[in-house]
Coordinates of C-alpha atoms in Angstrom, one line a residue:
Chain A
M974 CA -3.1 129.2 -192.0
A975 CA -5.4 126.6 -190.9
I976 CA -3.8 123.3 -190.9
P977 CA -6.4 120.8 -190.6
S978 CA -6.0 117.7 -188.6
S979 CA -6.1 114.3 -189.4
I980 CA -9.1 113.9 -192.0
S981 CA -10.8 110.8 -193.1
D982 CA -9.5 110.7 -196.8
P983 CA -11.8 109.2 -199.6
F984 CA -8.7 106.9 -200.7
A985 CA -8.8 104.9 -197.6
S986 CA -10.0 101.7 -198.8
K987 CA -6.5 101.8 -201.0
F988 CA -3.8 102.7 -199.7
L989 CA -4.6 104.2 -196.0
P990 CA -5.8 102.0 -193.2
L991 CA -9.7 103.7 -192.3
S992 CA -8.4 105.0 -189.1
S993 CA -7.5 108.6 -189.8
S994 CA -4.8 108.7 -187.1
S995 CA -2.2 106.7 -189.0
Y996 CA -2.9 109.4 -191.8
N997 CA -1.6 112.3 -191.4
P998 CA -2.4 114.6 -194.0
S999 CA 1.3 116.2 -194.7
R1000 CA 0.5 116.9 -198.5
I1001 CA -1.1 120.2 -196.9
S1002 CA 0.4 122.8 -198.8
V1003 CA 3.0 124.8 -196.3
P1004 CA 5.6 126.3 -198.5
A1005 CA 9.4 125.4 -196.8
Q1006 CA 10.0 128.9 -195.7
I1007 CA 6.6 128.7 -193.7
T1008 CA 7.2 125.9 -191.9
A1009 CA 9.1 127.4 -189.3
K1010 CA 6.8 129.8 -188.5
I1011 CA 3.7 127.2 -187.5
E1012 CA 4.1 125.7 -184.5
Q1013 CA 0.4 122.9 -184.1
T1014 CA 0.9 121.3 -187.3
H1015 CA 1.1 117.6 -188.1
L1016 CA 3.8 118.3 -190.6
T1017 CA 6.2 120.0 -188.3
A1018 CA 5.9 117.4 -185.7
L1019 CA 6.8 114.9 -188.3
R1020 CA 9.7 116.6 -189.9
R1021 CA 11.3 117.8 -187.3
S1022 CA 10.6 116.4 -183.3
Q1023 CA 9.5 112.7 -184.1
C1024 CA 12.4 109.8 -183.8
S1025 CA 13.2 109.8 -187.6
S1026 CA 16.3 107.2 -188.4
L1027 CA 14.4 104.4 -190.7
K1028 CA 16.6 101.7 -191.3
A1029 CA 14.6 99.1 -194.1
S1030 CA 16.8 95.8 -195.0
M1031 CA 17.9 95.6 -198.9
G1032 CA 16.2 93.5 -201.4
S1033 CA 13.9 91.7 -199.7
P1034 CA 10.3 93.2 -199.4
G1035 CA 9.6 91.9 -195.7
F1036 CA 10.6 95.5 -194.9
T1037 CA 11.9 95.2 -191.3
Q1038 CA 12.8 97.8 -190.1
Q1039 CA 14.0 100.0 -187.1
L1040 CA 13.1 103.3 -185.4
N1041 CA 15.9 105.1 -183.0
N1042 CA 14.6 107.7 -181.3
S1043 CA 17.6 109.7 -182.3
K1044 CA 17.3 112.8 -184.0
L1045 CA 18.7 113.4 -187.8
D1046 CA 22.0 113.7 -187.9
T1047 CA 22.8 110.9 -189.8
L1048 CA 23.5 112.9 -192.9
A1049 CA 26.7 114.5 -193.5
E1050 CA 26.5 118.0 -192.9
V1051 CA 27.7 119.9 -196.3
K1052 CA 29.2 123.2 -195.4
D1053 CA 28.3 125.4 -198.2
G1054 CA 24.8 126.9 -197.2
R1055 CA 23.2 124.6 -199.2
D1056 CA 22.6 122.1 -195.9
D1057 CA 19.1 123.8 -195.7
I1058 CA 17.7 122.0 -199.1
F1059 CA 19.6 118.9 -198.0
N1060 CA 18.1 118.6 -195.1
D1061 CA 14.4 119.8 -196.5
L1062 CA 15.0 117.1 -199.1
K1063 CA 15.2 114.6 -196.3
D1064 CA 12.7 115.4 -193.8
R1065 CA 10.4 115.4 -196.9
F1066 CA 11.2 112.1 -198.1
L1067 CA 11.3 110.5 -194.6
S1068 CA 7.7 112.0 -193.7
F1069 CA 6.3 110.2 -196.9
K1070 CA 8.4 107.4 -196.1
K1071 CA 6.5 107.2 -192.6
N1072 CA 3.1 108.2 -193.3
V1073 CA 2.6 106.8 -196.8
Y1074 CA 5.0 103.8 -197.4
M1075 CA 5.4 102.0 -194.5
E1076 CA 1.7 102.0 -193.8
N1077 CA 1.2 100.3 -196.9
P1078 CA 3.5 97.5 -197.3
E1079 CA 1.5 95.3 -199.6
Q1080 CA 0.6 97.9 -202.2
F1081 CA 4.2 99.3 -202.4
E1082 CA 5.9 95.8 -202.2
S1083 CA 3.7 94.6 -205.3
L1084 CA 4.1 98.0 -207.1
A1085 CA 7.7 97.4 -206.7
K1086 CA 7.6 94.9 -208.8
V1087 CA 5.1 96.1 -211.6
Q1088 CA 3.2 99.1 -212.6
T1089 CA -0.5 98.9 -214.4
P1090 CA -1.8 102.5 -214.0
K1091 CA -5.3 103.3 -215.7
F1092 CA -4.1 106.8 -216.7
M1093 CA -1.9 108.5 -219.2
V1094 CA -1.6 111.8 -217.7
I1095 CA 0.0 114.9 -220.0
A1096 CA 0.2 118.2 -217.9
C1097 CA 2.0 121.0 -217.4
A1098 CA 5.2 121.4 -215.8
D1099 CA 3.8 124.8 -213.8
S1100 CA 4.5 123.8 -210.1
R1101 CA 1.2 124.8 -209.0
V1102 CA -0.6 121.8 -211.2
C1103 CA 0.6 118.7 -210.2
P1104 CA -1.7 116.0 -210.7
S1105 CA -0.7 114.4 -207.6
N1106 CA -2.0 117.1 -206.0
I1107 CA -5.1 118.4 -207.7
L1108 CA -6.8 115.5 -208.8
G1109 CA -5.4 112.9 -205.5
F1110 CA -3.3 110.5 -208.4
Q1111 CA -1.2 107.9 -205.8
P1112 CA 1.4 105.8 -206.5
G1113 CA 0.5 103.3 -209.0
D1114 CA -2.5 105.2 -210.8
A1115 CA -1.2 107.4 -213.5
F1116 CA 1.9 107.5 -215.9
T1117 CA 2.5 110.8 -216.1
I1118 CA 4.3 113.3 -218.4
R1119 CA 4.5 116.9 -217.8
N1120 CA 6.0 119.4 -220.2
V1121 CA 5.9 123.3 -220.7
A1122 CA 1.7 124.0 -221.7
N1123 CA 0.7 120.5 -221.4
L1124 CA 1.2 120.3 -225.9
V1125 CA 0.8 116.8 -227.5
P1126 CA 2.9 117.2 -231.2
T1127 CA 1.6 115.3 -234.1
F1128 CA 3.1 111.6 -234.9
E1129 CA 4.6 113.5 -237.8
S1130 CA 6.6 116.0 -235.9
G1131 CA 9.1 113.2 -234.9
P1132 CA 10.3 112.0 -232.3
S1133 CA 10.7 113.4 -228.9
E1134 CA 9.7 112.8 -225.3
T1135 CA 6.2 113.0 -225.1
N1136 CA 5.5 110.8 -228.0
A1137 CA 8.1 108.5 -226.3
A1138 CA 5.8 108.3 -223.4
L1139 CA 3.0 107.8 -225.3
E1140 CA 4.3 105.1 -226.9
F1141 CA 5.1 103.3 -223.8
A1142 CA 2.2 104.0 -221.7
V1143 CA -0.5 103.0 -224.9
N1144 CA 1.9 100.0 -226.5
T1145 CA 3.5 98.6 -222.8
L1146 CA 1.8 99.7 -220.1
L1147 CA -1.8 99.1 -221.7
V1148 CA -3.4 102.4 -220.4
E1149 CA -7.3 102.5 -220.6
N1150 CA -7.6 106.5 -220.5
I1151 CA -5.4 109.7 -221.5
L1152 CA -6.0 112.9 -220.1
V1153 CA -4.5 115.7 -220.9
V1154 CA -5.1 118.4 -218.1
G1155 CA -4.6 122.4 -218.9
H1156 CA -4.9 124.9 -216.5
S1157 CA -5.5 128.5 -216.0
C1158 CA -2.7 131.5 -216.1
C1159 CA -0.3 129.1 -218.1
G1160 CA 2.6 130.9 -219.5
G1161 CA 3.7 128.5 -222.3
I1162 CA 0.5 129.3 -223.8
R1163 CA 0.7 133.1 -222.8
A1164 CA 4.0 132.7 -224.9
L1165 CA 2.4 131.2 -227.6
M1166 CA -0.5 133.7 -228.1
G1167 CA 2.2 136.5 -227.9
M1168 CA 4.8 135.3 -230.1
Q1169 CA 5.9 137.4 -233.0
D1170 CA 7.1 136.0 -236.4
D1171 CA 10.4 138.4 -235.8
G1172 CA 12.6 135.5 -236.9
S1173 CA 14.2 135.3 -233.1
T1174 CA 14.5 131.7 -232.1
S1175 CA 13.9 130.3 -228.3
F1176 CA 13.6 126.5 -227.4
I1177 CA 10.0 127.7 -225.8
K1178 CA 9.3 129.0 -229.4
S1179 CA 10.4 125.9 -231.0
W1180 CA 8.1 123.9 -228.6
V1181 CA 5.3 126.0 -228.1
I1182 CA 4.7 126.5 -232.0
H1183 CA 2.9 122.8 -231.5
G1184 CA -0.1 124.7 -230.4
K1185 CA -0.5 127.1 -233.4
N1186 CA -3.7 125.8 -234.6
A1187 CA -5.2 126.5 -231.1
K1188 CA -3.8 129.3 -231.7
V1189 CA -5.1 130.4 -235.6
K1190 CA -8.6 129.3 -234.5
T1191 CA -8.3 131.4 -230.9
K1192 CA -7.8 134.5 -232.8
V1193 CA -10.6 133.9 -235.5
S1194 CA -13.1 133.2 -232.9
A1195 CA -12.3 135.1 -229.7
S1196 CA -10.8 138.1 -231.5
N1197 CA -13.3 140.7 -230.0
L1198 CA -11.8 139.6 -226.6
D1199 CA -9.0 140.8 -224.4
F1200 CA -5.8 139.1 -224.7
D1201 CA -6.2 137.6 -221.1
H1202 CA -9.2 136.3 -222.0
Q1203 CA -7.9 134.9 -225.5
C1204 CA -5.2 133.0 -223.7
T1205 CA -8.0 131.4 -221.5
H1206 CA -9.8 130.4 -224.6
C1207 CA -6.5 129.9 -226.3
E1208 CA -5.7 127.3 -222.7
K1209 CA -8.8 125.1 -223.8
E1210 CA -8.7 125.0 -227.5
S1211 CA -5.4 123.4 -227.2
I1212 CA -6.5 120.9 -224.8
N1213 CA -8.8 119.8 -227.7
H1214 CA -6.0 120.4 -229.8
S1215 CA -3.7 118.3 -228.3
L1216 CA -6.8 115.7 -228.0
V1217 CA -6.4 115.5 -231.9
N1218 CA -2.9 115.2 -232.1
L1219 CA -3.5 112.0 -230.3
L1220 CA -5.4 110.6 -232.9
S1221 CA -2.7 111.1 -235.0
Y1222 CA -0.3 108.0 -234.0
P1223 CA -2.2 105.3 -235.6
W1224 CA -1.7 102.7 -232.2
I1225 CA -3.6 104.9 -230.5
K1226 CA -6.3 105.5 -233.3
E1227 CA -6.8 101.9 -233.5
K1228 CA -7.6 101.3 -229.5
V1229 CA -9.8 104.1 -229.6
E1230 CA -11.8 102.4 -232.3
N1231 CA -11.7 99.5 -230.6
E1232 CA -13.1 101.5 -227.4
E1233 CA -9.6 100.2 -225.7
L1234 CA -8.8 103.5 -224.7
S1235 CA -10.4 106.4 -224.4
I1236 CA -8.7 109.8 -224.3
H1237 CA -10.4 113.2 -221.9
G1238 CA -9.7 116.4 -221.7
G1239 CA -9.6 118.2 -218.2
Y1240 CA -9.3 121.7 -217.7
Y1241 CA -8.0 122.8 -213.7
D1242 CA -8.6 126.7 -212.9
F1243 CA -6.9 127.8 -209.8
V1244 CA -8.2 130.8 -209.8
N1245 CA -11.3 129.8 -208.8
C1246 CA -10.6 126.2 -208.0
S1247 CA -12.8 124.8 -210.6
F1248 CA -12.2 121.5 -212.5
E1249 CA -13.6 120.9 -215.8
K1250 CA -13.7 117.3 -217.8
W1251 CA -14.5 116.0 -221.2
T1252 CA -14.2 112.9 -223.0
L1253 CA -13.4 112.5 -226.6
D1254 CA -16.3 111.4 -228.7
Y1255 CA -14.6 109.6 -231.5
R1256 CA -17.7 108.3 -233.6
G1257 CA -19.3 111.4 -233.6
T1258 CA -15.4 113.5 -234.5
K1259 CA -15.1 111.4 -237.2
L1260 CA -18.7 112.2 -238.8
E1261 CA -18.1 115.6 -238.7
E1262 CA -16.6 117.0 -241.8
N1263 CA -15.4 120.4 -240.6
G1264 CA -12.6 118.8 -238.4
R1265 CA -14.3 119.8 -235.6
I1266 CA -14.0 117.8 -232.3
V1267 CA -17.3 116.6 -230.5
T1268 CA -17.0 115.9 -227.0
K1269 CA -19.1 114.2 -224.5
N1270 CA -19.7 113.7 -220.9
K1271 CA -18.2 117.2 -220.1
V1272 CA -18.8 117.6 -216.6
F1273 CA -17.9 120.8 -214.3
W1274 CA -16.8 121.0 -210.6
S1275 CA -16.3 123.8 -208.5
Chain B
M1034 CA -22.1 112.6 -215.0
L1035 CA -23.5 116.4 -214.8
S1036 CA -25.3 116.0 -218.2
K1037 CA -27.6 113.1 -216.5
H1038 CA -29.7 114.7 -213.8
C1039 CA -32.5 112.8 -212.4
K1040 CA -35.6 113.9 -213.4
T1041 CA -37.0 115.3 -210.6
C1042 CA -33.9 117.8 -209.5
K1043 CA -34.1 119.1 -213.2
R1044 CA -38.2 120.5 -212.7
S1045 CA -37.1 121.7 -209.3
L1046 CA -34.8 124.5 -211.2
L1047 CA -37.6 125.4 -213.2
V1048 CA -38.5 127.7 -209.7
S1049 CA -36.9 131.0 -210.0
A1050 CA -36.4 131.8 -206.1
P1051 CA -32.8 133.3 -206.2
I1052 CA -31.7 131.3 -203.3
I1053 CA -32.9 128.1 -205.1
S1054 CA -31.1 128.2 -208.0
K1055 CA -27.8 129.4 -205.7
Y1056 CA -28.0 126.3 -204.0
F1057 CA -29.0 124.3 -207.1
S1058 CA -25.8 124.2 -207.5
L1059 CA -24.6 122.8 -204.2
H1060 CA -27.5 120.3 -205.2
R1061 CA -25.4 119.0 -208.4
K1062 CA -22.7 118.7 -206.2
G1063 CA -23.9 116.3 -203.7
I1064 CA -25.0 114.3 -206.6
T1065 CA -21.5 114.0 -208.2
M1066 CA -19.3 114.2 -205.8
A1067 CA -18.3 111.8 -203.2
N1068 CA -20.0 111.3 -199.9
Q1069 CA -18.3 114.1 -197.8
S1070 CA -19.6 116.5 -200.9
S1071 CA -23.4 115.2 -200.6
E1072 CA -23.2 115.5 -196.9
L1073 CA -21.7 118.8 -196.9
A1074 CA -24.7 120.3 -199.6
I1075 CA -27.6 118.9 -197.3
E1076 CA -25.6 120.7 -194.2
Q1077 CA -25.8 123.7 -196.2
L1078 CA -29.7 123.3 -197.6
K1079 CA -30.6 122.7 -193.4
K1080 CA -28.7 125.8 -192.6
L1081 CA -30.4 127.8 -194.8
L1082 CA -33.7 126.8 -193.4
R1083 CA -32.7 127.5 -190.2
E1084 CA -31.4 131.1 -190.5
K1085 CA -33.7 132.4 -193.6
E1086 CA -36.7 133.0 -191.5
E1087 CA -38.2 134.9 -194.4
L1088 CA -38.6 132.3 -196.7
N1089 CA -42.1 131.4 -198.1
G1090 CA -44.1 128.7 -197.9
V1091 CA -43.6 127.5 -201.3
A1092 CA -39.3 128.4 -200.9
T1093 CA -39.3 126.3 -197.5
A1094 CA -40.8 123.5 -199.6
K1095 CA -38.9 123.5 -202.5
I1096 CA -35.6 123.3 -200.2
E1097 CA -37.0 120.3 -197.9
Q1098 CA -37.8 118.4 -201.4
L1099 CA -34.0 119.0 -202.1
I1100 CA -33.1 117.5 -198.9
V1101 CA -35.1 114.8 -199.3
E1102 CA -33.5 114.0 -202.9
L1103 CA -29.8 114.5 -201.9
Q1104 CA -30.3 111.9 -199.3
G1105 CA -32.0 109.6 -201.4
C1106 CA -31.3 110.2 -204.6
H1107 CA -29.9 107.5 -207.2
P1108 CA -28.2 109.2 -210.0
N1109 CA -26.9 107.4 -213.2
P1110 CA -23.9 105.6 -212.8
I1111 CA -21.0 107.6 -213.2
E1112 CA -17.8 106.2 -215.1
P1113 CA -15.3 104.3 -212.9
A1114 CA -12.3 107.0 -214.5
D1115 CA -14.6 109.9 -213.8
Q1116 CA -15.5 109.1 -210.2
R1117 CA -11.9 108.5 -209.7
I1118 CA -10.8 111.8 -210.7
I1119 CA -14.1 113.8 -209.0
D1120 CA -13.1 112.0 -206.1
G1121 CA -9.6 113.6 -206.2
F1122 CA -10.8 117.0 -207.3
T1123 CA -13.3 117.1 -204.2
Y1124 CA -11.0 116.0 -201.7
F1125 CA -7.7 118.4 -202.9
K1126 CA -10.5 121.2 -203.1
L1127 CA -12.0 120.8 -199.3
N1128 CA -8.7 119.9 -197.4
N1129 CA -6.1 121.7 -199.7
F1130 CA -7.2 124.8 -201.5
N1131 CA -10.3 125.9 -199.0
K1132 CA -7.9 125.7 -196.0
N1133 CA -5.1 127.7 -197.5
P1134 CA -6.9 130.7 -199.1
E1135 CA -3.9 133.2 -198.7
L1136 CA -1.3 131.1 -200.8
Y1137 CA -3.6 130.0 -203.4
D1138 CA -4.5 133.2 -203.7
R1139 CA -0.8 134.2 -204.1
L1140 CA -0.2 131.0 -206.3
A1141 CA -3.0 132.4 -208.3
K1142 CA -1.1 135.8 -209.6
G1143 CA 2.0 134.1 -210.2
Q1144 CA 4.3 131.0 -209.0
S1145 CA 7.6 131.3 -207.7
P1146 CA 9.0 127.5 -207.0
K1147 CA 12.5 127.2 -205.7
F1148 CA 12.7 124.1 -207.4
M1149 CA 12.5 122.4 -210.7
V1150 CA 13.1 118.8 -210.6
F1151 CA 13.2 116.0 -213.4
A1152 CA 11.9 112.8 -212.9
C1153 CA 10.5 109.6 -214.5
S1154 CA 7.1 109.3 -215.8
D1155 CA 6.7 106.1 -213.9
S1156 CA 2.9 106.1 -212.0
R1157 CA 5.0 104.9 -208.9
V1158 CA 7.4 108.0 -208.4
S1159 CA 5.4 111.5 -208.5
P1160 CA 7.8 113.6 -206.3
S1161 CA 4.5 115.2 -205.2
V1162 CA 3.6 111.9 -203.3
I1163 CA 7.4 110.9 -202.3
L1164 CA 9.1 114.4 -201.5
N1165 CA 5.5 115.8 -200.4
F1166 CA 6.0 118.9 -203.1
Q1167 CA 3.1 121.1 -202.7
P1168 CA 1.5 123.5 -205.2
G1169 CA 3.8 126.0 -206.1
E1170 CA 6.9 124.2 -204.6
A1171 CA 8.2 122.7 -207.6
F1172 CA 8.5 123.4 -211.6
M1173 CA 8.5 119.4 -212.6
V1174 CA 9.3 117.5 -215.8
R1175 CA 8.4 114.4 -216.4
N1176 CA 9.7 111.8 -219.0
I1177 CA 11.0 108.6 -219.8
A1178 CA 13.5 107.5 -217.7
N1179 CA 14.0 111.3 -216.3
M1180 CA 16.3 112.7 -219.0
V1181 CA 18.1 115.8 -219.8
P1182 CA 19.3 115.9 -223.5
P1183 CA 22.7 117.8 -223.7
F1184 CA 22.1 121.3 -225.0
N1185 CA 20.6 121.2 -229.2
Q1186 CA 19.1 123.6 -230.8
L1187 CA 17.6 121.9 -233.7
R1188 CA 16.0 119.1 -231.5
Y1189 CA 15.1 118.6 -227.8
S1190 CA 12.8 121.8 -227.6
G1191 CA 10.8 120.4 -225.2
V1192 CA 13.3 120.0 -222.5
G1193 CA 15.1 122.9 -223.9
A1194 CA 11.8 124.9 -223.2
T1195 CA 11.6 123.9 -219.7
L1196 CA 14.4 124.8 -218.9
E1197 CA 14.4 128.0 -220.4
Y1198 CA 11.1 129.1 -218.8
A1199 CA 12.5 127.7 -215.3
I1200 CA 16.1 129.6 -215.2
T1201 CA 15.1 133.1 -217.2
A1202 CA 11.3 133.2 -216.0
L1203 CA 11.2 131.7 -212.9
K1204 CA 14.8 131.7 -211.7
V1205 CA 14.7 128.4 -209.7
E1206 CA 17.5 127.8 -207.4
N1207 CA 17.6 124.2 -207.4
I1208 CA 17.6 121.4 -210.3
L1209 CA 16.9 118.2 -208.7
V1210 CA 17.0 115.3 -211.4
I1211 CA 15.4 112.0 -209.8
G1212 CA 16.0 108.4 -211.0
H1213 CA 14.7 105.3 -209.4
S1214 CA 14.8 101.8 -209.2
R1215 CA 13.4 98.9 -212.1
C1216 CA 13.2 102.1 -214.5
G1217 CA 11.6 100.4 -217.7
G1218 CA 13.9 103.7 -219.9
I1219 CA 16.5 102.6 -218.5
S1220 CA 16.1 98.5 -219.3
R1221 CA 15.1 99.2 -222.6
L1222 CA 18.7 101.4 -223.2
M1223 CA 20.2 98.3 -221.7
N1224 CA 18.3 95.7 -223.5
H1225 CA 18.1 97.2 -226.9
P1226 CA 19.5 96.3 -229.5
E1227 CA 21.6 93.5 -228.6
D1228 CA 18.3 92.3 -227.6
G1229 CA 17.7 91.6 -231.4
S1230 CA 13.9 93.2 -230.8
A1231 CA 12.0 95.4 -233.3
P1232 CA 12.3 98.7 -232.1
Y1233 CA 10.3 101.2 -231.1
D1234 CA 9.2 104.3 -233.1
F1235 CA 10.1 106.8 -230.7
I1236 CA 11.2 105.4 -227.1
D1237 CA 14.5 104.0 -228.6
D1238 CA 15.1 107.4 -230.4
W1239 CA 15.1 109.0 -226.6
V1240 CA 16.1 106.6 -224.4
K1241 CA 19.7 106.5 -226.3
I1242 CA 20.4 110.2 -224.5
G1243 CA 21.4 108.3 -222.0
L1244 CA 23.8 105.4 -223.8
S1245 CA 26.9 107.0 -222.3
S1246 CA 26.1 106.1 -219.2
K1247 CA 24.9 102.5 -220.6
V1248 CA 29.1 102.2 -222.1
K1249 CA 30.2 103.2 -218.6
V1250 CA 28.3 100.9 -216.8
L1251 CA 29.2 97.7 -219.0
K1252 CA 32.7 98.7 -218.6
E1253 CA 32.7 99.2 -215.0
H1254 CA 30.5 96.5 -214.1
E1255 CA 30.7 94.0 -216.5
R1256 CA 30.6 91.0 -214.2
C1257 CA 27.7 91.9 -212.7
D1258 CA 24.4 90.8 -213.9
F1259 CA 21.8 93.0 -215.9
K1260 CA 19.7 93.8 -213.0
E1261 CA 22.2 95.1 -211.2
Q1262 CA 23.7 96.7 -214.2
C1263 CA 20.6 98.3 -215.0
K1264 CA 20.3 99.8 -211.1
F1265 CA 24.4 101.4 -211.6
C1266 CA 22.6 102.6 -215.1
E1267 CA 19.7 104.2 -213.5
M1268 CA 21.9 106.3 -211.4
E1269 CA 24.6 106.8 -213.6
S1270 CA 22.4 108.2 -216.2
V1271 CA 21.3 110.7 -213.5
N1272 CA 24.6 111.8 -213.4
N1273 CA 24.6 112.2 -217.3
S1274 CA 21.6 114.3 -217.2
L1275 CA 23.0 116.4 -214.6
V1276 CA 26.5 117.2 -216.8
N1277 CA 24.0 117.6 -219.9
L1278 CA 22.6 120.1 -217.9
K1279 CA 25.8 122.1 -217.6
T1280 CA 25.8 122.5 -221.3
Y1281 CA 23.3 125.1 -221.3
P1282 CA 24.3 128.5 -221.3
Y1283 CA 22.2 129.6 -218.7
V1284 CA 22.4 126.9 -216.4
D1285 CA 26.0 127.1 -216.8
R1286 CA 25.9 131.0 -215.9
E1287 CA 23.4 130.7 -213.3
I1288 CA 25.9 128.0 -211.8
R1289 CA 28.8 130.2 -211.9
N1290 CA 26.8 133.1 -210.3
K1291 CA 26.0 130.9 -207.4
N1292 CA 22.8 131.2 -208.1
L1293 CA 21.8 127.5 -209.2
A1294 CA 22.8 124.1 -207.6
L1295 CA 22.2 120.8 -209.4
L1296 CA 21.2 117.8 -207.0
G1297 CA 20.8 114.5 -208.2
G1298 CA 18.7 112.2 -206.2
Y1299 CA 17.7 108.3 -206.2
Y1300 CA 14.2 106.8 -205.1
D1301 CA 14.7 102.6 -204.1
F1302 CA 10.9 101.8 -203.9
V1303 CA 11.9 98.0 -203.4
S1304 CA 14.1 99.0 -200.3
G1305 CA 12.2 102.0 -199.5
E1306 CA 15.6 104.6 -199.8
F1307 CA 16.3 107.6 -201.1
K1308 CA 19.7 108.7 -202.3
L1309 CA 20.7 112.8 -202.4
W1310 CA 23.7 114.1 -203.6
K1311 CA 25.3 117.0 -205.3
Y1312 CA 26.8 118.0 -208.7
K1313 CA 30.0 120.0 -207.6
N1314 CA 32.6 121.6 -210.5
H1315 CA 35.1 123.1 -207.9
V1316 CA 37.6 125.4 -209.4
T1317 CA 40.4 126.6 -206.8
E1318 CA 41.5 129.6 -206.1
P1319 CA 44.8 130.6 -207.6
V1320 CA 47.7 130.2 -205.7
T1321 CA 50.3 132.4 -206.4
I1322 CA 54.3 131.5 -206.5
P1323 CA 56.2 133.9 -204.9
L1324 CA 59.2 135.6 -206.5
K1325 CA 61.2 136.3 -203.1
G1326 CA 64.1 134.6 -203.1
L1327 CA 64.4 133.5 -206.6
D1328 CA 67.3 133.9 -209.1
M1329 CA 65.8 136.1 -211.8
T1330 CA 69.6 136.4 -213.7
I1331 CA 69.0 133.3 -216.0

């Protein structure tokens, strides 16, 4: 597996010093079980062999620290076979701390006081589609909610964790953009499409039912396609229905009308590595009588 | 935006040569993406000119024209929000996805994360950043104040669905709940309704999942100031979530079968520290009280 050496980062001006040597792209994908097999990577060097005992002063944001050239043995060993997990998590955090946190003290200092993200992102909990990875959101950029199948329930459906987060992001943090990101091979959408009305209940069923309008529309417009392609169709349809559901919240609708808030949909295809994005055209959608959503600024990158 | 090309670019698309149309998409990328990509597009076109000797004069002229346009193109301005996303995706694609084809090939077929992570929606605490989780490693749920409500089939189907999927379908081995410093959700829990403010539609209903942690903290740390109490509650609420996790039958079953571990974490971005602990529910082996030597005649 090819692991690149330091590469200049487009976010250099925001978080990272311009010299590429200090930014080690430890965000390279290396599943934990493969780490040991790779000899010459920055990741290995950072996590295992370097000085790693870091101390930061409490409270004051001055971040006085000492780097000791001692091995990582400060954490008491847990003797029940889960040592690996503790060590793994320890290494992960220390690598972040050394390469990102301590390289950008001013940014983290100001973030510690307050967050002012421009985006709210609603994404699926799927391990392959974290917005921080695929869209490069850095600390402070995006207030993120992740649930099964990136669904947005309607205002009328009552309290849920998704609308609590919406309320906070829109009314308190005053985000300027809401982005709903769907993706290929979504298990939640598949469950929605395959759901039978056989009286059985489960949490998954009770949740994905929030996307039932997308399922109905897909069954109507894509009935000639096979199940897999219907699911792909539904993944995209469901994003648009979530965008419409966002407008059912009065405080969201008001801000969109006043052009203080934009609503966007995005679709990440991890089979072909492509990303599509579009913006809800509020005025256009209002004018459409048949409930169809109108979009603008549609873009596709692959 | 792709829909607003330079007029000159659009005219060149009308040429039917297959080679041109193949590289037109590269040209479009060159316009809308960050510097890294347009340089890549120019390189590819120059390579094409060098290597494809059979190109006729017309094709050559068109490719040269594309190169010139890429180098000097002034596209219509892109919305800053869109540009931000373009740059982020391009960086991921070029530096991560394209460099690890075997991994992403495998992930396209299915996911088998070892971790399930509950983290706060706060923009500053993405576990992918602070714990460097790469695609495929962690099934991640993010909500206000990283809360896990107790098992309740009539509501909280959102969290229930994530747990059901993670345990029964993905068979994760670890559930990690991460709290953090200066959490707005915990602050609201600790503040309201004592501060007399108007209730929110949804936030208050959600954060009251952590009510037992608030009660505990107010009792055990009543002399501390509000900020310190919030900090204790941020950690206590993680423990409350861990306890709530055990109320889900499939979670409890997997723990008993030693297939699943529950972990708590706390990220303090003020001091730059991370605390990590385990939730252990330990039942000792039974000790047999010996019958030998006892007088059984009672």
